[in-house]
Each structure stands twice: as C-alpha cells, then as structure tokens.
Amino acid sequence: ECYRNTQTSRSKSNKRNAKYHSSFIPVNSYDFSVYEMLMQIFYISFQYHNMRFLHVADTHLGYSAYHKMASNGLNQREVDTYDAFRQFVDYAIETKPDFIIHAGDLFDTVRPTNRAIKFAVEQLLRLSEERIPIVIISGNHETPKLRETGSPLSFFEHLNGVYVVYKGKYERIELGDAMIHAIPHNFSKEDLIKNVKEVRIEENHVNLLTMHVGIIGIKEFSRGDFNEQIISSGYLSPSFDYIALGHYHRATEVTKNAYYSGSTEYFSFKEAGEKKGFYDIEIANELKIKFVPLRTREMIDFGSIDCRDLEPDEITGEIIKKFDGIEGKIVRIFLKNLNIRKQRSMDWNRIKKAASQALHAEIRYDLQEIKYEMASKSKIASLEEEWKNYISKVPLEGKKEIEELALKYLSEAIHATD
C-alpha cells in the first residue's frame, strides 16, 4: 500500500506535533479500480479546495474593572471575559473547524494571574482533546517590554495542537493545505516591517496571514495604546486568501481579504452598542465569512443631556428615566452645560438608587462657571441702580432680603461720606 497524507503536514519548527491531527487514505496499488482511483483523486482535490477555520482575537483573559463581585468572589468583569471565551470554545467543539487563528491579546497583561492562566490551559486542552489546532500570536498587551521577561504564551508550547508565536519573529505554520504566516507583536516599527517583508506566498497552499497591528490607510484602525504598532494598509496584500487581524476591538472589514474580528467583550465605552464575537470562515471556490455573536453583558452610552435650560429636579428626572431597565448593564451618561448651583441641588440619593441596579453606572459632567453679565450702558448709573441691576441676574435664595440689606449699607456709606 501507498499512503497520502491529506490533512496535516508540519514545518520543521513544529515537529513535536507531527503525528497530531494526521489522517491517511490507504490506496491498494494492486486491486483498486479506475473508478476508485478517480474517487481518491476527487477526495484529495476536495480536501484541498475546502477549508473552514475560526478567527478570534482580543479575548483579554484576566481583565478586571469596577467593584462588583460575582457569586464566586471574583471580579464580575473578569468572570465575563472567561464566559465569553468559554462560549467561543464551546462553538468550536460543536462545529469542528479545521483550525483556529487567535490574532493576539489572549491575555490582558504580560503577567496574568494563576487563575487566568489555569482557565486558558483548561480551554486550550478542550480544543486539543477534540483535535482542533489553534495558532495564537502575541498581542501588545501580553508582550513583555524586555526580551528577558518571559511571555505567558510560553506556558502552552507543549500542548498538542497549540501553536504559539511570541518571540517577535515571523513564523510559518503549516496545517494541511493551509500555510499560516504568523507575525506577533513587535516593539519596534522596523522589526515589524522587516517581518512583514519576509513573508512569501507558498504555492499549492491556502495562504493566511495573521498580525496584531493597527492599520492606517483610507480609515485608521487603532486604539491609541502606548505600545501599539500601526502599518499602512498597503501591506495587506491581496495575494493572501485571508488576513486575520487583531488589536482593533470592532469587527471590521478593512479590505476584501483582511478583517478584524474585534474583541469578545466590551473594554471601553467607545465599543458600546457593538456586537461582540468572532468570524467563521470558509474557503472553497470563494471566501465566505460569517460573524458569530457572543452573549455578553450590555454596555450602553446614553450620550448627553443638555442641562442649560433645565432645573435641578428636571435633570434628576431625565437621568432616572434613562436609567430605567439598566439591571446588570454597564452604562454612562454625560451632563452638558451643568453649573455648580444645579449640580448641588440635584437629588443625588434618587440618582444613586437608580444607578445601583447597574453593574456600573458612570455620570460625567464638566461644571460650568456661572457668568454674570451686566448690561452695557453709555452712562454709569448710581451705585444703588448698579447694585439692583447686578443682583437681579444672580440666582440666589432670599434675594429680596439680601438686596434690601445691601441697599441699606450702601445708603449709610454714601451718607457717611457727605
């Protein structure tokens, strides 16, 4: 018998998994019919031209925020990131893709907690046991500033079917007919461009590129992180069958073959209102891309309330109205043109009670100074008249008593100088 490996071949850098996820088709060289031979050829051809994989990124495991705790005593937002990634792994196991590409920022920090690492190992082992390979590149959040500092991705190097690329160098990973060109986060623009220029399209393969970068071109896709790398959209070659990008948290088509999958959870109010999830991609005669949404905690930015012509009780009422139905959500509202007097007179006890339903409620405002304008006159009026004109424009309680008392003192002062 002779054998044809139709599913997985390995590059030199991945010999440790050479037997993992392999499948062979036996062909008896003596007794197979012409029909059987044609069927074998058809099957091999079909295997090559049909491929399905998942593209996910920016899971930020270990992220925590706000002060609410889950029932298990952990920060609720940390638990939310774990729930989102678990949903993703559940989907992968249920639908059995050929492989997965994670385009960076698996973790939220270069030093994740033991809890975050343990959770990641558990989920990756689930994929490994189901023989679903996954390629993970490092993102800017989990890449150490010093080369001597270890990467958290190194923990996964010995897991079967888990390929981690984190050493700042371009690597190629061959999974069956797919050649995955993986470029991890680089701290220098020069190293990044050097890595990009080293990429060569592999003939007779489906060529996939994955990077964790911002893109600038017709539109800028970046997050403003202090250590992010941004490259021109000109480096997104149409020669690739698909480009899996990470870093930008909104699921976005950059070019016809390049996509950001977005993050799996909300990490900023800039992302409020967006769907969170990942891409399910099929490459056959054409590229088919399906966005798969995840169940996540809702984040709402209510925008602003203009307080210029509203009284304190009206402002309070508007906030209470907005906060109706915010149980368990993350919300924000901005009070525009709010002055100190109105801010102090609002019913903050009612507002706090309404806000307590949310996981997190943020009320922002920039206090405006109260400006008192005096009508311009060609002649200066008497002190009494000037005072009456001034006090009429000042929002004070007991204004009448203050006005009369001041006029009394003015009169006494004027007569004392006569």
CSV table of C-alpha atoms in Angstrom, one decimal, residues 4-364:
chain,number,residue,atom,x,y,z
A,4,ARG,CA,-1.4,10.0,1.0
A,5,ASN,CA,-1.4,12.5,4.0
A,6,THR,CA,-4.5,14.6,3.2
A,7,GLN,CA,-4.9,16.6,6.4
A,8,THR,CA,-1.8,17.8,8.2
A,9,SER,CA,1.9,18.3,7.4
A,10,ARG,CA,4.3,20.1,9.5
A,11,SER,CA,7.1,22.7,9.2
A,12,LYS,CA,10.4,22.0,10.8
A,13,SER,CA,9.6,24.3,13.7
A,14,ASN,CA,6.6,22.1,14.7
A,15,LYS,CA,8.0,18.6,14.6
A,16,ARG,CA,6.7,18.0,18.1
A,17,ASN,CA,3.2,17.8,16.7
A,18,ALA,CA,4.0,15.9,13.5
A,19,LYS,CA,1.7,13.0,14.4
A,20,TYR,CA,-1.0,15.1,15.8
A,21,HIS,CA,-4.3,15.5,13.8
A,22,SER,CA,-2.9,13.3,10.9
A,23,SER,CA,-5.2,11.2,8.6
A,24,PHE,CA,-4.1,8.8,5.9
A,25,ILE,CA,-6.0,7.3,2.9
A,26,PRO,CA,-4.9,3.8,2.0
A,27,VAL,CA,-4.6,3.0,-1.7
A,28,ASN,CA,-4.0,-0.6,-2.7
A,29,SER,CA,-1.7,-0.4,-5.7
A,30,TYR,CA,-2.8,-3.9,-6.9
A,31,ASP,CA,-6.5,-4.2,-6.7
A,32,PHE,CA,-8.2,-0.8,-6.8
A,33,SER,CA,-10.3,0.0,-9.9
A,34,VAL,CA,-10.0,3.1,-12.1
A,35,TYR,CA,-13.2,4.3,-10.5
A,36,GLU,CA,-11.8,4.0,-7.0
A,37,MET,CA,-8.6,5.8,-8.1
A,38,LEU,CA,-10.7,8.7,-9.6
A,39,MET,CA,-12.6,8.9,-6.3
A,40,GLN,CA,-9.4,9.1,-4.4
A,41,ILE,CA,-8.2,12.0,-6.6
A,42,PHE,CA,-11.5,13.7,-6.3
A,43,TYR,CA,-11.4,13.4,-2.5
A,44,ILE,CA,-7.9,14.7,-2.3
A,45,SER,CA,-8.8,17.7,-4.6
A,46,PHE,CA,-11.9,18.3,-2.5
A,47,GLN,CA,-9.8,18.3,0.7
A,48,TYR,CA,-7.5,20.9,-0.8
A,49,HIS,CA,-10.1,23.3,-2.1
A,50,ASN,CA,-12.4,23.3,1.0
A,51,MET,CA,-11.2,24.7,4.3
A,52,ARG,CA,-13.0,26.1,7.4
A,53,PHE,CA,-11.5,27.9,10.3
A,54,LEU,CA,-12.3,30.4,13.1
A,55,HIS,CA,-10.8,33.8,13.5
A,56,VAL,CA,-10.9,35.3,17.1
A,57,ALA,CA,-8.8,38.0,18.8
A,58,ASP,CA,-8.6,40.3,21.8
A,59,THR,CA,-10.1,38.0,24.5
A,60,HIS,CA,-8.1,39.8,27.2
A,61,LEU,CA,-8.4,37.0,29.8
A,62,GLY,CA,-7.8,38.3,33.3
A,63,TYR,CA,-9.2,41.7,32.6
A,64,SER,CA,-11.0,43.2,35.6
A,65,ALA,CA,-12.8,46.5,36.2
A,66,TYR,CA,-15.2,48.3,38.6
A,67,HIS,CA,-16.0,46.9,42.0
A,68,LYS,CA,-18.9,44.4,41.6
A,69,MET,CA,-18.1,40.9,42.5
A,70,ALA,CA,-19.6,37.7,41.1
A,71,SER,CA,-21.1,35.0,43.3
A,72,ASN,CA,-17.8,33.1,43.4
A,73,GLY,CA,-16.0,36.1,44.8
A,74,LEU,CA,-14.2,37.1,41.6
A,75,ASN,CA,-14.4,40.5,39.9
A,76,GLN,CA,-17.5,40.3,37.7
A,77,ARG,CA,-15.8,41.7,34.6
A,78,GLU,CA,-13.0,39.1,34.9
A,79,VAL,CA,-15.7,36.4,35.0
A,80,ASP,CA,-17.4,38.0,32.0
A,81,THR,CA,-14.2,37.6,29.9
A,82,TYR,CA,-13.9,33.9,30.9
A,83,ASP,CA,-17.6,33.3,30.0
A,84,ALA,CA,-17.1,34.9,26.5
A,85,PHE,CA,-14.0,32.7,25.7
A,86,ARG,CA,-15.8,29.6,27.0
A,87,GLN,CA,-18.7,30.3,24.6
A,88,PHE,CA,-16.2,30.5,21.8
A,89,VAL,CA,-14.5,27.2,22.7
A,90,ASP,CA,-18.0,25.6,23.0
A,91,TYR,CA,-18.8,26.7,19.5
A,92,ALA,CA,-15.5,25.4,18.1
A,93,ILE,CA,-16.1,22.0,19.7
A,94,GLU,CA,-19.7,21.8,18.5
A,95,THR,CA,-18.9,22.9,14.9
A,96,LYS,CA,-15.4,21.3,14.4
A,97,PRO,CA,-13.5,23.8,12.3
A,98,ASP,CA,-10.2,22.6,10.7
A,99,PHE,CA,-8.3,25.0,12.9
A,100,ILE,CA,-8.4,28.3,14.8
A,101,ILE,CA,-6.4,31.5,14.5
A,102,HIS,CA,-6.2,33.8,17.6
A,103,ALA,CA,-4.8,37.1,16.4
A,104,GLY,CA,-3.4,38.4,19.7
A,105,ASP,CA,-4.1,39.6,23.2
A,106,LEU,CA,-5.3,36.3,24.6
A,107,PHE,CA,-4.4,37.8,28.0
A,108,ASP,CA,-4.9,41.3,29.2
A,109,THR,CA,-1.4,41.6,30.7
A,110,VAL,CA,2.1,40.3,30.4
A,111,ARG,CA,1.7,38.9,33.9
A,112,PRO,CA,-1.7,37.2,34.1
A,113,THR,CA,-2.8,35.7,37.4
A,114,ASN,CA,-2.5,32.0,38.0
A,115,ARG,CA,-6.3,31.9,37.8
A,116,ALA,CA,-6.3,33.4,34.2
A,117,ILE,CA,-3.5,31.0,33.1
A,118,LYS,CA,-5.3,28.0,34.6
A,119,PHE,CA,-8.5,28.9,32.8
A,120,ALA,CA,-6.7,29.4,29.5
A,121,VAL,CA,-5.0,26.0,29.8
A,122,GLU,CA,-8.3,24.3,30.6
A,123,GLN,CA,-10.0,25.7,27.5
A,124,LEU,CA,-7.0,25.0,25.2
A,125,LEU,CA,-6.9,21.4,26.5
A,126,ARG,CA,-10.6,21.1,25.5
A,127,LEU,CA,-9.6,22.0,21.9
A,128,SER,CA,-6.6,19.8,22.0
A,129,GLU,CA,-8.6,16.8,23.1
A,130,GLU,CA,-11.0,17.4,20.2
A,131,ARG,CA,-8.0,17.6,17.8
A,132,ILE,CA,-8.8,21.2,16.8
A,133,PRO,CA,-5.4,23.0,16.2
A,134,ILE,CA,-5.1,26.7,17.3
A,135,VAL,CA,-2.5,29.2,16.3
A,136,ILE,CA,-2.0,32.1,18.8
A,137,ILE,CA,0.2,35.1,18.2
A,138,SER,CA,1.1,37.6,21.0
A,139,GLY,CA,-0.5,41.0,21.1
A,140,ASN,CA,0.7,44.2,22.6
A,141,HIS,CA,-0.9,43.5,26.0
A,142,GLU,CA,0.9,40.3,26.6
A,143,THR,CA,4.3,41.1,25.1
A,144,PRO,CA,7.0,42.0,27.7
A,145,LYS,CA,9.0,45.2,27.2
A,146,LEU,CA,12.2,43.3,27.9
A,147,ARG,CA,13.2,40.3,25.9
A,148,GLU,CA,14.5,38.7,29.1
A,149,THR,CA,11.0,38.7,30.6
A,150,GLY,CA,9.1,35.5,29.8
A,151,SER,CA,5.9,35.5,27.7
A,152,PRO,CA,2.7,34.0,29.2
A,153,LEU,CA,2.2,32.2,25.9
A,154,SER,CA,5.2,30.0,26.6
A,155,PHE,CA,3.1,28.0,29.0
A,156,PHE,CA,1.3,26.5,26.1
A,157,GLU,CA,4.2,25.4,24.0
A,158,HIS,CA,3.9,21.7,24.9
A,159,LEU,CA,0.2,21.4,24.4
A,160,ASN,CA,-0.7,19.2,21.4
A,161,GLY,CA,-2.2,21.2,18.6
A,162,VAL,CA,-1.4,24.6,20.2
A,163,TYR,CA,1.0,26.8,18.2
A,164,VAL,CA,2.2,29.9,19.9
A,165,VAL,CA,4.1,32.7,18.2
A,166,TYR,CA,5.5,35.3,20.6
A,167,LYS,CA,9.2,35.8,20.1
A,168,GLY,CA,9.0,38.9,17.9
A,169,LYS,CA,9.8,36.9,14.7
A,170,TYR,CA,7.8,35.9,11.7
A,171,GLU,CA,6.9,32.1,11.7
A,172,ARG,CA,5.2,29.8,9.3
A,173,ILE,CA,2.8,27.1,10.5
A,174,GLU,CA,1.6,24.5,8.0
A,175,LEU,CA,-1.7,22.9,8.8
A,176,GLY,CA,-2.7,20.6,6.0
A,177,ASP,CA,-3.2,22.7,2.9
A,178,ALA,CA,-3.1,25.9,4.9
A,179,MET,CA,0.1,27.9,5.3
A,180,ILE,CA,-0.4,30.4,8.2
A,181,HIS,CA,2.1,33.3,8.1
A,182,ALA,CA,2.2,34.5,11.8
A,183,ILE,CA,3.6,37.8,12.8
A,184,PRO,CA,3.5,38.5,16.6
A,185,HIS,CA,3.6,42.0,18.2
A,186,ASN,CA,6.8,43.8,17.8
A,187,PHE,CA,8.0,46.7,19.9
A,188,SER,CA,9.7,48.5,17.1
A,189,LYS,CA,8.2,49.5,13.8
A,190,GLU,CA,11.4,48.5,12.0
A,191,ASP,CA,11.2,44.9,13.3
A,192,LEU,CA,7.5,44.7,12.3
A,193,ILE,CA,8.1,45.9,8.7
A,194,LYS,CA,11.1,43.5,8.4
A,195,ASN,CA,8.9,40.6,9.4
A,196,VAL,CA,6.2,41.6,7.0
A,197,LYS,CA,8.7,41.8,4.1
A,198,GLU,CA,10.0,38.3,4.9
A,199,VAL,CA,6.6,36.8,4.1
A,200,ARG,CA,6.5,34.7,0.9
A,201,ILE,CA,3.4,33.2,-0.6
A,202,GLU,CA,3.6,29.4,-0.6
A,203,GLU,CA,2.3,27.9,-3.8
A,204,ASN,CA,-0.2,25.0,-3.7
A,205,HIS,CA,-1.3,26.2,-0.3
A,206,VAL,CA,-4.1,28.4,1.1
A,207,ASN,CA,-2.1,31.3,2.4
A,208,LEU,CA,-3.3,33.0,5.6
A,209,LEU,CA,-1.6,36.0,7.3
A,210,THR,CA,-2.2,36.9,10.9
A,211,MET,CA,-1.0,40.1,12.7
A,212,HIS,CA,-1.8,42.2,15.8
A,213,VAL,CA,-1.5,45.7,14.5
A,214,GLY,CA,-3.3,48.9,13.8
A,215,ILE,CA,-3.9,49.8,10.2
A,216,ILE,CA,-3.8,53.3,8.7
A,217,GLY,CA,-5.0,54.0,5.2
A,218,ILE,CA,-8.4,55.1,3.9
A,219,LYS,CA,-9.5,54.9,7.5
A,220,GLU,CA,-7.5,54.5,10.7
A,221,PHE,CA,-8.0,51.4,12.8
A,222,SER,CA,-6.1,51.8,16.0
A,223,ARG,CA,-6.8,52.1,19.8
A,224,GLY,CA,-4.3,54.7,20.8
A,225,ASP,CA,-2.4,52.2,23.1
A,226,PHE,CA,1.1,53.4,24.1
A,227,ASN,CA,2.8,50.4,22.6
A,228,GLU,CA,0.7,49.7,19.6
A,229,GLN,CA,2.2,49.3,16.1
A,230,ILE,CA,0.5,50.8,13.1
A,231,ILE,CA,1.3,50.0,9.5
A,232,SER,CA,-0.1,51.1,6.1
A,233,SER,CA,-2.9,49.2,4.5
A,234,GLY,CA,-0.6,48.8,1.6
A,235,TYR,CA,1.0,45.8,3.4
A,236,LEU,CA,-2.3,43.9,3.3
A,237,SER,CA,-1.5,42.1,0.1
A,238,PRO,CA,-4.5,40.8,-2.0
A,239,SER,CA,-2.3,37.7,-2.6
A,240,PHE,CA,-3.4,36.2,0.7
A,241,ASP,CA,-6.5,34.2,0.8
A,242,TYR,CA,-7.4,35.8,4.1
A,243,ILE,CA,-5.7,38.1,6.6
A,244,ALA,CA,-6.8,37.7,10.3
A,245,LEU,CA,-6.1,40.9,12.2
A,246,GLY,CA,-6.2,41.6,15.9
A,247,HIS,CA,-5.9,44.8,18.1
A,248,TYR,CA,-8.9,46.9,16.9
A,249,HIS,CA,-11.9,45.9,19.0
A,250,ARG,CA,-14.6,46.4,16.4
A,251,ALA,CA,-15.4,43.6,14.0
A,252,THR,CA,-14.5,45.3,10.7
A,253,GLU,CA,-13.7,44.6,7.1
A,254,VAL,CA,-10.5,46.5,6.2
A,255,THR,CA,-10.1,45.2,2.7
A,256,LYS,CA,-11.8,42.4,0.7
A,257,ASN,CA,-9.5,39.8,2.3
A,258,ALA,CA,-8.5,41.5,5.6
A,259,TYR,CA,-10.7,41.6,8.7
A,260,TYR,CA,-10.6,42.5,12.4
A,261,SER,CA,-12.7,40.0,14.3
A,262,GLY,CA,-13.0,42.5,17.2
A,263,SER,CA,-12.9,41.7,20.9
A,264,THR,CA,-15.0,39.1,22.6
A,265,GLU,CA,-16.1,41.5,25.4
A,266,TYR,CA,-16.5,45.2,26.0
A,267,PHE,CA,-13.4,47.0,27.3
A,268,SER,CA,-14.2,50.7,26.6
A,269,PHE,CA,-17.3,52.9,26.1
A,270,LYS,CA,-16.0,53.5,22.6
A,271,GLU,CA,-17.2,50.0,21.9
A,272,ALA,CA,-20.7,50.5,23.3
A,273,GLY,CA,-23.5,49.3,21.1
A,274,GLU,CA,-21.4,47.0,19.0
A,275,LYS,CA,-21.8,43.2,18.6
A,276,LYS,CA,-19.0,41.1,20.1
A,277,GLY,CA,-18.0,37.8,18.7
A,278,PHE,CA,-15.7,36.2,16.1
A,279,TYR,CA,-15.6,35.1,12.4
A,280,ASP,CA,-16.4,31.6,11.0
A,281,ILE,CA,-14.6,31.5,7.6
A,282,GLU,CA,-14.9,29.0,4.8
A,283,ILE,CA,-12.6,29.0,1.8
A,284,ALA,CA,-13.8,27.0,-1.2
A,285,ASN,CA,-14.4,28.4,-4.6
A,286,GLU,CA,-14.9,31.8,-2.8
A,287,LEU,CA,-14.3,33.3,0.6
A,288,LYS,CA,-17.3,33.0,2.9
A,289,ILE,CA,-17.3,35.0,6.1
A,290,LYS,CA,-19.9,34.7,8.9
A,291,PHE,CA,-19.8,36.8,12.1
A,292,VAL,CA,-20.8,34.8,15.1
A,293,PRO,CA,-22.1,37.0,18.0
A,294,LEU,CA,-21.4,36.1,21.6
A,295,ARG,CA,-23.7,36.6,24.6
A,296,THR,CA,-22.1,39.5,26.5
A,297,ARG,CA,-23.0,42.0,29.2
A,298,GLU,CA,-24.6,45.0,27.6
A,299,MET,CA,-22.7,48.3,27.5
A,300,ILE,CA,-24.7,51.5,26.8
A,301,ASP,CA,-23.6,55.1,26.3
A,302,PHE,CA,-26.6,57.3,26.7
A,303,GLY,CA,-24.9,60.3,25.3
A,304,SER,CA,-25.5,63.7,26.8
A,305,ILE,CA,-28.3,65.7,28.5
A,306,ASP,CA,-28.2,69.4,27.9
A,307,CYS,CA,-28.8,71.0,31.3
A,308,ARG,CA,-28.6,74.6,30.2
A,309,ASP,CA,-32.4,75.2,30.3
A,310,LEU,CA,-33.3,72.5,32.9
A,311,GLU,CA,-33.9,72.9,36.6
A,312,PRO,CA,-32.2,70.5,39.0
A,313,ASP,CA,-35.3,68.4,39.5
A,314,GLU,CA,-35.8,68.1,35.7
A,315,ILE,CA,-32.2,67.0,35.3
A,316,THR,CA,-32.7,64.4,38.0
A,317,GLY,CA,-35.8,63.2,36.3
A,318,GLU,CA,-34.1,62.8,32.9
A,319,ILE,CA,-31.3,60.7,34.5
A,320,ILE,CA,-33.8,58.5,36.3
A,321,LYS,CA,-35.7,58.0,33.0
A,322,LYS,CA,-32.5,57.0,31.2
A,323,PHE,CA,-31.6,54.5,33.9
A,324,ASP,CA,-34.8,52.6,33.7
A,325,GLY,CA,-34.0,48.9,32.9
A,326,ILE,CA,-30.3,49.0,33.4
A,327,GLU,CA,-30.1,45.9,35.6
A,328,GLY,CA,-26.7,44.3,35.3
A,329,LYS,CA,-25.6,46.6,32.5
A,330,ILE,CA,-22.6,49.0,32.1
A,331,VAL,CA,-23.9,52.5,31.4
A,332,ARG,CA,-22.6,56.0,31.0
A,333,ILE,CA,-24.3,59.4,30.7
A,334,PHE,CA,-22.9,62.9,30.3
A,335,LEU,CA,-24.4,66.1,31.7
A,336,LYS,CA,-23.7,69.0,29.4
A,337,ASN,CA,-23.8,72.7,30.5
A,338,LEU,CA,-24.2,71.8,34.1
A,339,ASN,CA,-23.3,74.6,36.6
A,340,ILE,CA,-22.4,74.3,40.3
A,341,ARG,CA,-25.7,75.5,41.6
A,342,LYS,CA,-27.7,73.0,39.6
A,343,GLN,CA,-25.3,70.2,40.4
A,344,ARG,CA,-25.6,70.8,44.2
A,345,SER,CA,-29.4,71.0,44.0
A,346,MET,CA,-29.9,67.7,42.2
A,347,ASP,CA,-31.5,64.7,44.1
A,348,TRP,CA,-28.4,62.5,44.2
A,349,ASN,CA,-29.9,60.0,46.6
A,350,ARG,CA,-32.6,59.2,43.9
A,351,ILE,CA,-29.9,59.0,41.2
A,352,LYS,CA,-27.7,56.7,43.2
A,353,LYS,CA,-30.6,54.4,44.0
A,354,ALA,CA,-31.4,54.1,40.3
A,355,ALA,CA,-27.8,53.7,39.3
A,356,SER,CA,-27.3,50.8,41.8
A,357,GLN,CA,-29.2,48.5,39.6
A,358,ALA,CA,-26.4,48.6,37.0
A,359,LEU,CA,-23.1,46.6,37.2
A,360,HIS,CA,-21.5,50.0,36.7
A,361,ALA,CA,-23.1,53.5,36.1
A,362,GLU,CA,-21.0,56.4,35.2
A,363,ILE,CA,-22.3,60.0,35.3
A,364,ARG,CA,-19.8,62.5,33.9
